[in-house]
Short mmCIF file of C-alpha atoms and ligand atoms in Angstrom, two decimals:
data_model
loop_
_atom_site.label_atom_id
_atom_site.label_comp_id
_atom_site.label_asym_id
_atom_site.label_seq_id
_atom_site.Cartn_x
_atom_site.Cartn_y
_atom_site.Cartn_z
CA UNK A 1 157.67 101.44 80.22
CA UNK A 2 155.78 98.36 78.45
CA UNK A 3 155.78 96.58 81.72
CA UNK A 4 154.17 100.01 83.29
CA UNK A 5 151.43 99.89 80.46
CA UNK A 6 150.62 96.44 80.93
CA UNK A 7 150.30 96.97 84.89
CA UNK A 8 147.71 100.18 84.30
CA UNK A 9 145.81 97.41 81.77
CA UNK A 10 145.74 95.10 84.32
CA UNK A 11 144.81 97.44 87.22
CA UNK A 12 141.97 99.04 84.62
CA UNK A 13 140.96 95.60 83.94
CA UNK A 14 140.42 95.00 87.89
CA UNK A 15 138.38 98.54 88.44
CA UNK A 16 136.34 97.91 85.31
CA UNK A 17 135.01 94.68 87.03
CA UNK A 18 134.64 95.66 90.07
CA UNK A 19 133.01 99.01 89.27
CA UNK A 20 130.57 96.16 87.36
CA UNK A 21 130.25 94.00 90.25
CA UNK A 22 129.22 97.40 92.45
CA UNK A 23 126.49 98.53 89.89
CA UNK A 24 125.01 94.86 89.42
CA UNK A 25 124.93 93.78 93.32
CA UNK A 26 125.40 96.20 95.36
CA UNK A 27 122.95 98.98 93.89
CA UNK A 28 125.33 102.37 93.89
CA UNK A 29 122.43 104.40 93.28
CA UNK A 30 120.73 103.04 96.24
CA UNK A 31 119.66 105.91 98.68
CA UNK A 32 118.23 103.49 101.58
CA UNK A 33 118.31 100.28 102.54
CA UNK A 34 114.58 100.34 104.09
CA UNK A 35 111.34 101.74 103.22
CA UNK A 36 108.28 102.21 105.23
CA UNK A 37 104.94 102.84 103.35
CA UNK A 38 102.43 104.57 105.41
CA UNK A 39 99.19 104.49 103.38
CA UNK A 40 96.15 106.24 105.33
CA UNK A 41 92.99 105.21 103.47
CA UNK A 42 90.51 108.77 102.40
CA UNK A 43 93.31 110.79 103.98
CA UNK A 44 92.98 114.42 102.89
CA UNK A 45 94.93 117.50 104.05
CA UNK A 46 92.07 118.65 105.67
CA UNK A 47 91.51 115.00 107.92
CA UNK A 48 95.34 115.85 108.97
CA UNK A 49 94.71 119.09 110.01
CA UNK A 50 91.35 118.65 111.77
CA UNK A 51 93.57 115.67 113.98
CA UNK A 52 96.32 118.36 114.46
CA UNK A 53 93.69 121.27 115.97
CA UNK A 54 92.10 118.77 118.22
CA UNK A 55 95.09 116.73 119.42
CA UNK A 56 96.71 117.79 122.80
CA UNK A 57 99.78 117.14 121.31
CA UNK A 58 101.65 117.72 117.91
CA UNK A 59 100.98 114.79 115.42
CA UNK A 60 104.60 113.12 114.38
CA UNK A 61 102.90 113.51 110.42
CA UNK A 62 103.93 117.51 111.41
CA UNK A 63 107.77 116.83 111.97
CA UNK A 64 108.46 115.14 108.47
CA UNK A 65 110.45 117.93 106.60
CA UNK A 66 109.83 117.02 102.79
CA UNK A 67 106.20 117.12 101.60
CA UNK A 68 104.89 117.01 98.22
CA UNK A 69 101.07 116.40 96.85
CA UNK A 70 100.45 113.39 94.03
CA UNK A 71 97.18 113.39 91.46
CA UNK A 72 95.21 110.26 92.47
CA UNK A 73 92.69 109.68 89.22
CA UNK A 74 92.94 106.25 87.87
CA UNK A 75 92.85 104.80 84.21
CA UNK A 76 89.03 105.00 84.03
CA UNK A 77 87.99 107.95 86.32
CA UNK A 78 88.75 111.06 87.68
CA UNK A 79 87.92 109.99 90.91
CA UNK A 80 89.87 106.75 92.17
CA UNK A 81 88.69 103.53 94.24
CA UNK A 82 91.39 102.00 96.53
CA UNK A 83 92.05 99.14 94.52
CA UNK A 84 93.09 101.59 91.27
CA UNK A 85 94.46 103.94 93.61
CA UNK A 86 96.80 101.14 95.80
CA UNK A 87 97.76 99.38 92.52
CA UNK A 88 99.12 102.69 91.31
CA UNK A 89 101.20 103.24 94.57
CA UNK A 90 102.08 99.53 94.68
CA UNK A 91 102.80 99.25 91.32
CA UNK A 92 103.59 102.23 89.39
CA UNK A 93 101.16 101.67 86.81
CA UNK A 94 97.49 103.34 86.99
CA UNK A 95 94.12 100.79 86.12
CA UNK A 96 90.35 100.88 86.17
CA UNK A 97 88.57 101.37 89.32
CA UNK A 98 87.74 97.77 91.00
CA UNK A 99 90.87 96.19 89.78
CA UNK A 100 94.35 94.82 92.04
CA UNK A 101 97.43 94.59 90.41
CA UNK A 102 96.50 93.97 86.50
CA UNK A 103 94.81 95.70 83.67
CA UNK A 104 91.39 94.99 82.54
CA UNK A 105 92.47 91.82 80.66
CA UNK A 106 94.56 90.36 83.57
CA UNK A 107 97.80 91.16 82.54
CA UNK A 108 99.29 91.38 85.89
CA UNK A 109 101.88 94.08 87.27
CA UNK A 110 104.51 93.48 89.26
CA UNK A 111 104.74 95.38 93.32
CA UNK A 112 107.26 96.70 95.04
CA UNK A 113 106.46 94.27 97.48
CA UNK A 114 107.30 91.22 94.92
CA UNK A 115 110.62 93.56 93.57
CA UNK A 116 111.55 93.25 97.04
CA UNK A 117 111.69 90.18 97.93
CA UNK A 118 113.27 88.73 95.10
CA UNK A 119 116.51 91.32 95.59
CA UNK A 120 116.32 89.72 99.14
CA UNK A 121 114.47 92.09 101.03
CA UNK A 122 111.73 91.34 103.95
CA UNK A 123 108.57 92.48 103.34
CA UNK A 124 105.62 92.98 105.39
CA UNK A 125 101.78 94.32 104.92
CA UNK A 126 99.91 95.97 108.12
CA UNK A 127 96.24 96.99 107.79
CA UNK A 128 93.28 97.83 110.31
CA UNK A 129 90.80 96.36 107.90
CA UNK A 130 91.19 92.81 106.83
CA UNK A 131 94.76 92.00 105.14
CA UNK A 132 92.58 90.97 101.41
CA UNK A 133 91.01 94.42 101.40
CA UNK A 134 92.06 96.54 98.28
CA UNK A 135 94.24 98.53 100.21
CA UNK A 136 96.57 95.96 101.05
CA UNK A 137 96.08 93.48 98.66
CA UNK A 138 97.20 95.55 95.64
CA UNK A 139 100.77 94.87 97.36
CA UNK A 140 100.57 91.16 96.94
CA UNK A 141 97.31 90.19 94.77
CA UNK A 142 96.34 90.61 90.88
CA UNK A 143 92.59 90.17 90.36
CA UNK A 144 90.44 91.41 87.99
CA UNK A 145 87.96 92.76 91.02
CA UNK A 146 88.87 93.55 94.46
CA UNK A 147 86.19 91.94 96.11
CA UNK A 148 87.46 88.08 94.99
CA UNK A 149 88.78 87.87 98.42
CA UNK A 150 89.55 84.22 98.12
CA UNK A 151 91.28 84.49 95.17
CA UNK A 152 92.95 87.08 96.86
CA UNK A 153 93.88 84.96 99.92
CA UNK A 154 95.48 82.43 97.77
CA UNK A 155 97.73 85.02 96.02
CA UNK A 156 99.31 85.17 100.14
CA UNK A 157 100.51 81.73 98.88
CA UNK A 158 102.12 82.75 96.11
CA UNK A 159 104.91 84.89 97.46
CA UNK A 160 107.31 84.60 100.70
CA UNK A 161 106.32 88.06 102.70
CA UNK A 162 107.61 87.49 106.00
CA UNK A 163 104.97 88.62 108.27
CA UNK A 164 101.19 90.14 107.84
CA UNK A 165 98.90 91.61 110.21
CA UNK A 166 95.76 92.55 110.04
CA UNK A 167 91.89 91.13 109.50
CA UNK A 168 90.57 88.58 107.06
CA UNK A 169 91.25 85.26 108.86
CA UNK A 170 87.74 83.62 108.14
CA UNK A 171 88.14 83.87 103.98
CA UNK A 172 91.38 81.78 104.77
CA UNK A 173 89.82 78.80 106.10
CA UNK A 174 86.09 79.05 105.30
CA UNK A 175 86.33 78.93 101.21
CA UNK A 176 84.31 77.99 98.37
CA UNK A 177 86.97 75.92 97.29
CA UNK A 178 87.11 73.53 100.90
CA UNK A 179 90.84 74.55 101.03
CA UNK A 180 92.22 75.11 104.30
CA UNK A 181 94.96 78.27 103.64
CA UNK A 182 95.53 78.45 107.44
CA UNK A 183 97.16 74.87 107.06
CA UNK A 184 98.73 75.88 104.05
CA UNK A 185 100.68 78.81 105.51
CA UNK A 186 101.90 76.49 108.46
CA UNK A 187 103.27 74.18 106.18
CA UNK A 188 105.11 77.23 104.21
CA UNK A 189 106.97 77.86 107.33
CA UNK A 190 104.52 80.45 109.03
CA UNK A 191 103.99 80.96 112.35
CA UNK A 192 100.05 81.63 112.71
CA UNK A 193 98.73 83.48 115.25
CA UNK A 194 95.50 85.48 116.13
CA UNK A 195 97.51 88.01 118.42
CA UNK A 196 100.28 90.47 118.35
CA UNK A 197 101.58 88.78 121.66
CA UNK A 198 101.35 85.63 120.20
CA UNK A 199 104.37 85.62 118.11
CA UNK A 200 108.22 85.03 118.78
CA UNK A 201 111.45 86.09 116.90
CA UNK A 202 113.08 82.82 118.08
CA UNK A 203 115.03 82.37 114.50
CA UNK A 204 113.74 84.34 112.01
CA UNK A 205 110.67 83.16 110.35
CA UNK A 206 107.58 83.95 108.63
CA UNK A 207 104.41 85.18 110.54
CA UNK A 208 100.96 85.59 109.92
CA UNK A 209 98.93 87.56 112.44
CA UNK A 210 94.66 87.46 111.92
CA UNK A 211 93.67 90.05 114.71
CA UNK A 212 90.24 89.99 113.32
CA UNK A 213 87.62 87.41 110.99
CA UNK A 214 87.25 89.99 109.26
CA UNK A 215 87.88 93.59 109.50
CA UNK A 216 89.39 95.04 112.90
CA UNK A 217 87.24 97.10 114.97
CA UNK A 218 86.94 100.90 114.89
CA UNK A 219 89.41 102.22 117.24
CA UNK A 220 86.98 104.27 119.63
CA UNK A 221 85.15 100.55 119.84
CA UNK A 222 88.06 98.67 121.28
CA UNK A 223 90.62 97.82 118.71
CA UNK A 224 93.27 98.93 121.22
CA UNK A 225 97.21 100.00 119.98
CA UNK A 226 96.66 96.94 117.20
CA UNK A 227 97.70 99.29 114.66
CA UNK A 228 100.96 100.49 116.22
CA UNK A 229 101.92 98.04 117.90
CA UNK A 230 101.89 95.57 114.47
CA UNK A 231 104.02 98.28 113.19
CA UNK A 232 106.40 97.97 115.82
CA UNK A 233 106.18 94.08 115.74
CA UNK A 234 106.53 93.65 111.86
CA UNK A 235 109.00 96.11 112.30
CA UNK A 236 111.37 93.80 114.85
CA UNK A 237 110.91 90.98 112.60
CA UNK A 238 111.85 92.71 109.12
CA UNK A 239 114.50 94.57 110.16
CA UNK A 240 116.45 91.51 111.20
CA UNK A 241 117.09 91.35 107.16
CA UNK A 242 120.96 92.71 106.49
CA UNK A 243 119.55 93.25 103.18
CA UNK A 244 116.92 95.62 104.47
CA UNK A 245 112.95 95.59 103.99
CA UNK A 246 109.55 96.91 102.58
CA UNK A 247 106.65 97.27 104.39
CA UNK A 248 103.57 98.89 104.16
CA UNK A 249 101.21 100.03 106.46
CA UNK A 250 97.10 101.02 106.46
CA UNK A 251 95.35 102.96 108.61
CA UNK A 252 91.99 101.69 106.31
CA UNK A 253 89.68 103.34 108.58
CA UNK A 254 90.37 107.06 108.16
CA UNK A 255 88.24 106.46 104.65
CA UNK A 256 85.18 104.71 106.56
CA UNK A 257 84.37 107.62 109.05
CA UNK A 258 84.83 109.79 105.63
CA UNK A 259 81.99 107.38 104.03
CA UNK A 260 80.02 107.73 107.41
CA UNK A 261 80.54 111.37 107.52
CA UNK A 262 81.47 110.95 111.04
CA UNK A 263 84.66 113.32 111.72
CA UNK A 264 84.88 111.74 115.22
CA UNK A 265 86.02 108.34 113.56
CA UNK A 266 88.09 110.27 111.22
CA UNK A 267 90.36 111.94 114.33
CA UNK A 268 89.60 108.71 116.61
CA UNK A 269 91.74 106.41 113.08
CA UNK A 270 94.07 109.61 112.13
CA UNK A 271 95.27 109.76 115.78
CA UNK A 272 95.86 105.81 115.94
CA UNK A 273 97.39 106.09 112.57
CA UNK A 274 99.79 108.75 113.86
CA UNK A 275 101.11 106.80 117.06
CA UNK A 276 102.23 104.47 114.46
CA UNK A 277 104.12 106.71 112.35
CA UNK A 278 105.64 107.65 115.61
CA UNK A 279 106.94 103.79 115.77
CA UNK A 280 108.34 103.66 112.52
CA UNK A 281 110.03 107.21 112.60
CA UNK A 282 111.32 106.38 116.13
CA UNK A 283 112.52 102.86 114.62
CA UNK A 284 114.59 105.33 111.46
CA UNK A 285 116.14 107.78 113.84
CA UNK A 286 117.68 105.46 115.50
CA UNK A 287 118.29 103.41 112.05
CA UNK A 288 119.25 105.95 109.18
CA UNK A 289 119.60 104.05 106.54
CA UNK A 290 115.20 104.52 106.93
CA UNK A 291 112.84 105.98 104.19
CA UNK A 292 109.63 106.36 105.98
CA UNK A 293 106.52 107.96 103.58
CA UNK A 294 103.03 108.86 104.64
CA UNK A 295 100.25 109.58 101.74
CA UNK A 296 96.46 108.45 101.04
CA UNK A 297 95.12 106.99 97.93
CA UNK A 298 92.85 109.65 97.68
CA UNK A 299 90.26 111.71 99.69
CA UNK A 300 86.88 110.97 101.32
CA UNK A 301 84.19 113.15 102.36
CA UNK A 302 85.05 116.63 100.54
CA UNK A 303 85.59 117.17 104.27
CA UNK A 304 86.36 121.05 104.86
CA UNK A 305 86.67 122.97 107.67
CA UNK A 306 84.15 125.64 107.78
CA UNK A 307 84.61 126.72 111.12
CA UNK A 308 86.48 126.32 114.82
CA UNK A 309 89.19 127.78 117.17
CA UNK A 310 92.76 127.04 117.18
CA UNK A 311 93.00 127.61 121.14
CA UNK A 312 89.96 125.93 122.11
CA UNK A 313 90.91 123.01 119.98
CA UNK A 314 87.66 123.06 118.15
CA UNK A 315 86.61 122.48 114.80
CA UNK A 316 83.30 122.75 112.61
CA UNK A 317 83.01 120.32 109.52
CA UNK A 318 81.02 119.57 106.14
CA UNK A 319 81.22 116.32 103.87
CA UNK A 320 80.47 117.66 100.65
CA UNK A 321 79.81 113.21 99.17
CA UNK A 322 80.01 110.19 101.28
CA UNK A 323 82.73 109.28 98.59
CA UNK A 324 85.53 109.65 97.40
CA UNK A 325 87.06 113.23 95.69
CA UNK A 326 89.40 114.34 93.34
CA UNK A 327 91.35 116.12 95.00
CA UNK A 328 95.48 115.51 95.35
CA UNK A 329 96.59 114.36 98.65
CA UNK A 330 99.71 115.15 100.57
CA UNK A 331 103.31 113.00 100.65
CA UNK A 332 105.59 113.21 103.43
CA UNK A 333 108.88 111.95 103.39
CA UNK A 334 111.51 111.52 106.25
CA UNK A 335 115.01 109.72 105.84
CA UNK A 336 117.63 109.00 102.79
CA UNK A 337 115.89 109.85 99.29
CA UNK A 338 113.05 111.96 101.17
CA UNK A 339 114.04 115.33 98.76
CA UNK A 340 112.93 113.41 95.81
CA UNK A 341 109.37 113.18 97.60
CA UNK A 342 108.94 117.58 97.04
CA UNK A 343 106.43 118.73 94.62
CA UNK A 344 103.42 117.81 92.80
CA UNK A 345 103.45 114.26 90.82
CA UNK A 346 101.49 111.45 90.09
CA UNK A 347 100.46 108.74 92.51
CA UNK A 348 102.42 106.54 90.27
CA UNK A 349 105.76 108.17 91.10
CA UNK A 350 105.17 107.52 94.64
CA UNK A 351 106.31 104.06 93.64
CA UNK A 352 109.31 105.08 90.89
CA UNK A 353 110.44 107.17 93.46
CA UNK A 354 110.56 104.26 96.35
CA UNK A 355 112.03 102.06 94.29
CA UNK A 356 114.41 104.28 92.76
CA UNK A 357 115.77 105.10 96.67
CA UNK A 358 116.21 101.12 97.34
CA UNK A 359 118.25 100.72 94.39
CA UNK A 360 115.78 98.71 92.75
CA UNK A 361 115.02 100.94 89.77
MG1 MG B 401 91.98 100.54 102.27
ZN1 ZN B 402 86.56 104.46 100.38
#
């Protein structure tokens, strides 16, 4: 009987620490090992919907089964900028308009991206405007304004994401400052390279992909499959990572044609935006262990549809401002911990609730 006792002490002993060791490394909350962060800039329900009555086809944002809506006013005004708007989503934490990553005195916050990668994970960052836009850099930057692009650049430095793609090469290597950051990311290990095609997966490595000086061009002016065909890339490379990844990706121009009030740009971006979707959901069917989520930062245009045919495909629009609105834009969720995505929230919970499904919160 004692020596019974002692053995259930000892065998309690053992489960205590290794029910310890399973909490501390191996995240038993974790709901999935990858997320995917589709972030179309000015994206409204109404942008999505005037895409799906003109498209031939049905847009992939249709199949995602959870959906929810998240309140996009920042710190200092009811209606966001996308540097408030992506630090919020990046970071969990809502600022003043014009500001990446910090609060008006500079105390920086912390990204998912930069959680990420130090629990191991790949990251990457894929935009159609340049890669220092607000949009992006609220992943990887802190700067009191958004528009301190070479501040911004040199922030890149500061962290290890694995691969970037997108615009923004010339505030690299053409600075204030005479610093060359082109030469600096070769000698981090980087593989530099001005096209998609450009880059190999011979070990895995770091990558850094300018497809434009400075912002990519529109899509219905030539910028090709760039968009999902980074997606696809960065995917390949990231998801060599046994520990899994984060990624984000921009479709930046959806909010331009909204500025323009031009609701051919709008569908001529949405529909690009879409065929990437299509490579990342593709990428977590086959995957599973996948969270892939589509939202905006907030509307542009006060676009509504005040007219059109759902058989003929046609529509009849108004911009209401060539800025930004108010009002709440849509979520949608596919893969392990996409339930928690349902109902109405705030843009910061976008971020809780990725980094509550990677364990990391
Ligand atoms: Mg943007
Ligand atoms: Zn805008």
């Amino acid at each position: 009987m004692k020596k019974l006792g002692f053995l259930i002490l000892i065998l309690s002993i053992f489960l205590t620490s290794c029910n310890n060791e399973v909490t501390k490394n191996n995240h038993s909350d974790k709901k999935a090992k990858n997320v995917i962060l589709f972030i179309g800039d000015g994206m409204g329900v109404t942008h999505i919907y005037s895409a799906m009555t003109v498209s031939e086809t049905p847009l992939n944002i249709e199949s995602f089964k959870y959906t929810g809506l998240q309140k996009t006013y920042s710190a200092s005004d009811y209606i966001t900028d996308s540097g408030a708007a992506g630090t919020a989503l990046a970071t969990g934490k809502k600022t003043k308009n014009g500001l990446i990553g910090c609060d008006s005195l500079g105390n920086h916050f912390k990204s998912i991206l930069k959680y990420a990668e130090e629990d191991g994970l790949s990251t990457g960052l894929v935009s159609t405007s340049s890669i220092l836009h607000a949009t992006p850099a609220a992943f990887i930057a802190n700067n009191i304004s958004r528009y301190n692009y070479q501040e911004i650049a040199l922030d890149f430095l500061k962290t290890d994401i694995d691969i970037f793609i997108g615009g923004g090469k010339k505030n690299f290597e053409d600075r204030e400052d005479g610093l060359n950051l082109i030469d600096s990311l070769k000698s981090k290990d980087y593989q530099v390279a001005t096209a998609i095609e450009d880059i190999n997966l011979v070990d895995f490595q770091k990558f850094a992909v300018f497809t434009a000086e400075k912002h990519n061009p529109e899509y219905r002016n030539g910028r090709g499959d760039m968009l999902p065909k980074a997606t696809e890339k960065a995917i390949e490379m990231v998801s060599q990572n046994k520990n899994g990844f984060f990624m984000m990706v921009e479709g930046s121009q959806i909010d331009w044609g909204g500025h323009d009030n031009d609701i051919d740009y709008i569908i001529t971006e949405l529909l690009d935006f879409d065929r990437a979707i299509g490579k990342a959901l593709e990428f977590a069917e086959k995957d599973g262990e996948t969270l892939v989520i589509v939202t905006a930062d907030h509307e542009t245009g006060g676009l509504t549809l005040v007219g059109g045919n759902i058989n003929n495909k046609t529509i009849e629009v108004n911009f209401s401002t060539d800025y930004h609105t108010a009002d709440m834009v849509p979520v949608f969720a596919y893969g392990p911990g996409a339930e928690e995505f349902t109902g109405i929230y705030e843009n910061t919970d976008v971020f809780h609730k990725m980094m509550q499904a990677l364990g990391l919160e």
